[in-house]
Amino acid sequence: MKNTHLLAVLSAGTVAAALIALPAQAEARPSCPAPPKAALAKVLKAAEPDQPAKGAGAVKGVRVGHLPKGFVHGQVTASKHHGLTEYGYRWSDDRDDVDRAHRSLWVRVVCWPKARSGAQLKKVPLELGRFSGRTQTMKIGERQVLVKRSDGALGSGRYAGWVERGGVIVTVHASEAIQTELIKIVQGVKL
């Protein structure tokens, strides 16, 4: 009987210690799943295009649940600037960028500690894909997503972004040929 009580006390103590440690462990984990500096440097140094393109798990820590077909090239993207870290993957086909049938998709994670709400997306110091000009807010699943028509450096199509959680922004650019699939793509992104 004594052994049973001792085991129960030890088990309860172990569970209590584990529960007390949970908030500390959560604080120790980074809020944004950015790759370590060494991995970023490696990616930036040798960012060779992938042929064939990688699949739905091409962005480490991110799962793209809906990936349109037809991509033959892919490339990792990463940078650090203005107090933020961004990384992602661009998929594309063999068509010329100016061809309206050109298929490309870019999924990017931006680690910006100031990000708390979708209203802040227009203030993020991004080098490519700023949310300036005409935008609209859409509810896609449980996410409040800022969406705009894109042109210029990103190419023509639709561009979307949202704050996944504090400090973590996700952006998606779908070229004109696949922009009708943007909602499915956004719904399928999991961090």
mmCIF file of C-alpha atoms in Angstrom:
data_model
loop_
_atom_site.group_PDB
_atom_site.id
_atom_site.type_symbol
_atom_site.label_atom_id
_atom_site.label_comp_id
_atom_site.label_asym_id
_atom_site.label_seq_id
_atom_site.Cartn_x
_atom_site.Cartn_y
_atom_site.Cartn_z
ATOM 1 C CA MET A 1 0.000 0.000 0.000
ATOM 2 C CA LYS A 2 2.850 2.377 0.871
ATOM 3 C CA ASN A 3 4.409 1.793 -2.563
ATOM 4 C CA THR A 4 1.112 2.628 -4.271
ATOM 5 C CA HIS A 5 0.780 5.932 -2.380
ATOM 6 C CA LEU A 6 4.417 6.789 -3.044
ATOM 7 C CA LEU A 7 3.929 6.047 -6.746
ATOM 8 C CA ALA A 8 0.762 8.197 -6.805
ATOM 9 C CA VAL A 9 2.561 11.080 -5.069
ATOM 10 C CA LEU A 10 5.538 10.786 -7.415
ATOM 11 C CA SER A 11 3.259 10.642 -10.456
ATOM 12 C CA ALA A 12 1.272 13.694 -9.323
ATOM 13 C CA GLY A 13 4.521 15.544 -8.581
ATOM 14 C CA THR A 14 5.916 14.648 -11.992
ATOM 15 C CA VAL A 15 2.726 15.797 -13.736
ATOM 16 C CA ALA A 16 2.679 19.058 -11.740
ATOM 17 C CA ALA A 17 6.340 19.723 -12.568
ATOM 18 C CA ALA A 18 5.668 19.066 -16.249
ATOM 19 C CA LEU A 19 2.659 21.410 -16.239
ATOM 20 C CA ILE A 20 4.672 24.145 -14.525
ATOM 21 C CA ALA A 21 7.456 23.703 -17.092
ATOM 22 C CA LEU A 22 5.108 24.019 -20.108
ATOM 23 C CA PRO A 23 4.874 27.853 -20.106
ATOM 24 C CA ALA A 24 8.660 28.087 -19.706
ATOM 25 C CA GLN A 25 9.157 25.705 -22.634
ATOM 26 C CA ALA A 26 6.732 27.689 -24.763
ATOM 27 C CA GLU A 27 8.652 30.884 -23.978
ATOM 28 C CA ALA A 28 11.941 29.161 -24.842
ATOM 29 C CA ARG A 29 10.617 28.143 -28.266
ATOM 30 C CA PRO A 30 10.896 30.827 -30.929
ATOM 31 C CA SER A 31 7.556 32.313 -31.909
ATOM 32 C CA CYS A 32 8.590 32.242 -35.547
ATOM 33 C CA PRO A 33 10.001 29.089 -37.147
ATOM 34 C CA ALA A 34 12.876 30.899 -38.894
ATOM 35 C CA PRO A 35 15.855 28.803 -39.936
ATOM 36 C CA PRO A 36 19.035 29.281 -37.891
ATOM 37 C CA LYS A 37 21.591 31.853 -39.114
ATOM 38 C CA ALA A 38 23.919 29.138 -40.437
ATOM 39 C CA ALA A 39 21.124 27.587 -42.512
ATOM 40 C CA LEU A 40 20.110 31.012 -43.853
ATOM 41 C CA ALA A 41 23.706 31.761 -44.857
ATOM 42 C CA LYS A 42 23.953 28.392 -46.619
ATOM 43 C CA VAL A 43 20.677 29.004 -48.505
ATOM 44 C CA LEU A 44 21.706 32.507 -49.532
ATOM 45 C CA LYS A 45 25.135 31.353 -50.690
ATOM 46 C CA ALA A 46 23.969 28.462 -52.859
ATOM 47 C CA ALA A 47 20.380 29.159 -53.856
ATOM 48 C CA GLU A 48 20.431 27.040 -56.978
ATOM 49 C CA PRO A 49 17.084 26.333 -58.638
ATOM 50 C CA ASP A 50 15.579 22.898 -58.075
ATOM 51 C CA GLN A 51 14.584 20.941 -61.139
ATOM 52 C CA PRO A 52 12.233 19.213 -60.631
ATOM 53 C CA ALA A 53 10.638 21.526 -58.088
ATOM 54 C CA LYS A 54 10.207 20.263 -54.551
ATOM 55 C CA GLY A 55 6.733 19.382 -53.360
ATOM 56 C CA ALA A 56 4.343 20.620 -50.683
ATOM 57 C CA GLY A 57 6.984 20.465 -47.930
ATOM 58 C CA ALA A 58 9.582 22.598 -49.748
ATOM 59 C CA VAL A 59 9.480 25.323 -47.076
ATOM 60 C CA LYS A 60 10.870 23.910 -43.841
ATOM 61 C CA GLY A 61 8.262 24.104 -41.079
ATOM 62 C CA VAL A 62 5.488 24.939 -43.551
ATOM 63 C CA ARG A 63 3.110 22.578 -45.315
ATOM 64 C CA VAL A 64 1.415 23.733 -48.511
ATOM 65 C CA GLY A 65 -1.705 21.541 -48.576
ATOM 66 C CA HIS A 66 -2.852 22.615 -52.041
ATOM 67 C CA LEU A 67 -0.072 22.833 -54.608
ATOM 68 C CA PRO A 68 -1.280 23.327 -58.202
ATOM 69 C CA LYS A 69 0.238 21.045 -60.830
ATOM 70 C CA GLY A 70 2.587 22.046 -63.622
ATOM 71 C CA PHE A 71 5.628 23.377 -61.762
ATOM 72 C CA VAL A 72 9.013 22.227 -63.014
ATOM 73 C CA HIS A 73 11.371 24.689 -61.295
ATOM 74 C CA GLY A 74 11.638 25.710 -57.674
ATOM 75 C CA GLN A 75 13.914 27.903 -55.633
ATOM 76 C CA VAL A 76 14.430 28.618 -51.965
ATOM 77 C CA THR A 77 14.252 32.297 -51.019
ATOM 78 C CA ALA A 78 15.637 33.793 -47.818
ATOM 79 C CA SER A 79 16.808 37.141 -46.508
ATOM 80 C CA LYS A 80 17.373 39.173 -43.367
ATOM 81 C CA HIS A 81 16.812 42.929 -43.382
ATOM 82 C CA HIS A 82 15.139 45.747 -41.419
ATOM 83 C CA GLY A 83 14.791 43.590 -38.286
ATOM 84 C CA LEU A 84 12.960 40.754 -40.011
ATOM 85 C CA THR A 85 13.796 37.351 -41.415
ATOM 86 C CA GLU A 86 11.951 35.924 -44.380
ATOM 87 C CA TYR A 87 12.181 32.592 -46.129
ATOM 88 C CA GLY A 88 10.095 30.688 -48.610
ATOM 89 C CA TYR A 89 9.937 28.826 -51.887
ATOM 90 C CA ARG A 90 9.010 29.806 -55.442
ATOM 91 C CA TRP A 91 7.543 27.301 -57.839
ATOM 92 C CA SER A 92 7.340 28.009 -61.586
ATOM 93 C CA ASP A 93 6.876 26.396 -64.973
ATOM 94 C CA ASP A 94 8.966 26.680 -68.162
ATOM 95 C CA ARG A 95 6.968 29.512 -69.750
ATOM 96 C CA ASP A 96 8.350 33.026 -70.073
ATOM 97 C CA ASP A 97 7.403 35.365 -67.189
ATOM 98 C CA VAL A 98 5.443 37.656 -69.537
ATOM 99 C CA ASP A 99 3.315 34.814 -70.919
ATOM 100 C CA ARG A 100 -0.164 35.069 -69.336
ATOM 101 C CA ALA A 101 -0.229 31.267 -69.046
ATOM 102 C CA HIS A 102 2.979 31.362 -66.914
ATOM 103 C CA ARG A 103 2.412 29.476 -63.665
ATOM 104 C CA SER A 104 4.221 30.559 -60.520
ATOM 105 C CA LEU A 105 3.589 30.372 -56.805
ATOM 106 C CA TRP A 106 5.563 31.919 -53.960
ATOM 107 C CA VAL A 107 4.904 31.001 -50.339
ATOM 108 C CA ARG A 108 6.878 33.003 -47.799
ATOM 109 C CA VAL A 109 7.116 33.171 -44.006
ATOM 110 C CA VAL A 110 8.134 36.520 -42.535
ATOM 111 C CA CYS A 111 9.377 36.689 -38.962
ATOM 112 C CA TRP A 112 8.686 40.235 -37.772
ATOM 113 C CA PRO A 113 8.338 40.621 -33.996
ATOM 114 C CA LYS A 114 6.014 43.639 -34.363
ATOM 115 C CA ALA A 115 3.356 41.657 -36.272
ATOM 116 C CA ARG A 116 0.205 41.283 -34.201
ATOM 117 C CA SER A 117 -2.699 41.916 -36.603
ATOM 118 C CA GLY A 118 -3.527 42.055 -40.295
ATOM 119 C CA ALA A 119 -3.797 45.848 -40.093
ATOM 120 C CA GLN A 120 -0.016 45.966 -39.639
ATOM 121 C CA LEU A 121 0.726 44.212 -42.942
ATOM 122 C CA LYS A 122 0.930 47.553 -44.758
ATOM 123 C CA LYS A 123 3.745 48.592 -42.377
ATOM 124 C CA VAL A 124 5.986 45.531 -42.773
ATOM 125 C CA PRO A 125 9.333 46.630 -44.287
ATOM 126 C CA LEU A 126 9.328 44.008 -47.059
ATOM 127 C CA GLU A 127 11.676 44.447 -50.008
ATOM 128 C CA LEU A 128 9.331 42.559 -52.375
ATOM 129 C CA GLY A 129 5.584 42.222 -52.112
ATOM 130 C CA ARG A 130 4.493 45.168 -50.009
ATOM 131 C CA PHE A 131 0.823 45.611 -49.227
ATOM 132 C CA SER A 132 0.530 49.107 -50.635
ATOM 133 C CA GLY A 133 -2.213 50.490 -52.829
ATOM 134 C CA ARG A 134 -5.609 48.877 -53.118
ATOM 135 C CA THR A 135 -6.150 45.954 -50.796
ATOM 136 C CA GLN A 136 -9.170 44.150 -49.473
ATOM 137 C CA THR A 137 -9.654 41.996 -46.408
ATOM 138 C CA MET A 138 -11.181 38.560 -46.837
ATOM 139 C CA LYS A 139 -11.986 35.866 -44.340
ATOM 140 C CA ILE A 140 -10.538 32.593 -45.593
ATOM 141 C CA GLY A 141 -11.294 29.838 -43.118
ATOM 142 C CA GLU A 142 -10.414 31.324 -39.730
ATOM 143 C CA ARG A 143 -7.857 33.735 -41.185
ATOM 144 C CA GLN A 144 -8.285 37.441 -41.882
ATOM 145 C CA VAL A 145 -6.327 37.744 -45.131
ATOM 146 C CA LEU A 146 -5.255 40.921 -46.904
ATOM 147 C CA VAL A 147 -5.501 40.423 -50.686
ATOM 148 C CA LYS A 148 -4.441 42.603 -53.598
ATOM 149 C CA ARG A 149 -3.925 42.419 -57.320
ATOM 150 C CA SER A 150 -0.215 42.213 -58.091
ATOM 151 C CA ASP A 151 2.010 43.372 -60.884
ATOM 152 C CA GLY A 152 5.546 44.644 -61.152
ATOM 153 C CA ALA A 153 8.327 42.651 -59.498
ATOM 154 C CA LEU A 154 6.031 39.816 -58.416
ATOM 155 C CA GLY A 155 4.400 39.496 -61.824
ATOM 156 C CA SER A 156 0.693 39.656 -62.487
ATOM 157 C CA GLY A 157 -1.713 37.711 -60.328
ATOM 158 C CA ARG A 158 -2.984 37.871 -56.750
ATOM 159 C CA TYR A 159 -1.038 38.449 -53.575
ATOM 160 C CA ALA A 160 -2.301 37.530 -50.093
ATOM 161 C CA GLY A 161 -0.943 37.792 -46.576
ATOM 162 C CA TRP A 162 -1.982 37.263 -42.984
ATOM 163 C CA VAL A 163 -0.599 37.187 -39.448
ATOM 164 C CA GLU A 164 -0.556 33.514 -38.510
ATOM 165 C CA ARG A 165 0.290 34.334 -34.890
ATOM 166 C CA GLY A 166 2.204 37.059 -33.084
ATOM 167 C CA GLY A 167 5.466 37.717 -34.942
ATOM 168 C CA VAL A 168 4.681 35.355 -37.835
ATOM 169 C CA ILE A 169 3.375 36.537 -41.216
ATOM 170 C CA VAL A 170 2.650 34.316 -44.215
ATOM 171 C CA THR A 171 2.391 35.661 -47.761
ATOM 172 C CA VAL A 172 1.310 33.860 -50.920
ATOM 173 C CA HIS A 173 1.636 35.088 -54.495
ATOM 174 C CA ALA A 174 -0.206 33.188 -57.225
ATOM 175 C CA SER A 175 0.386 34.119 -60.859
ATOM 176 C CA GLU A 176 -2.506 35.025 -63.126
ATOM 177 C CA ALA A 177 -2.765 31.470 -64.487
ATOM 178 C CA ILE A 178 -3.435 29.985 -61.025
ATOM 179 C CA GLN A 179 -4.953 32.943 -59.162
ATOM 180 C CA THR A 180 -8.351 31.204 -59.093
ATOM 181 C CA GLU A 181 -6.755 28.627 -56.776
ATOM 182 C CA LEU A 182 -5.502 31.235 -54.272
ATOM 183 C CA ILE A 183 -8.236 30.524 -51.703
ATOM 184 C CA LYS A 184 -7.461 26.773 -51.740
ATOM 185 C CA ILE A 185 -3.739 27.516 -51.459
ATOM 186 C CA VAL A 186 -4.237 29.862 -48.480
ATOM 187 C CA GLN A 187 -6.567 27.374 -46.770
ATOM 188 C CA GLY A 188 -3.960 24.627 -47.198
ATOM 189 C CA VAL A 189 -0.987 26.468 -45.679
ATOM 190 C CA LYS A 190 -0.072 25.035 -42.256
ATOM 191 C CA LEU A 191 2.764 26.101 -39.974
#
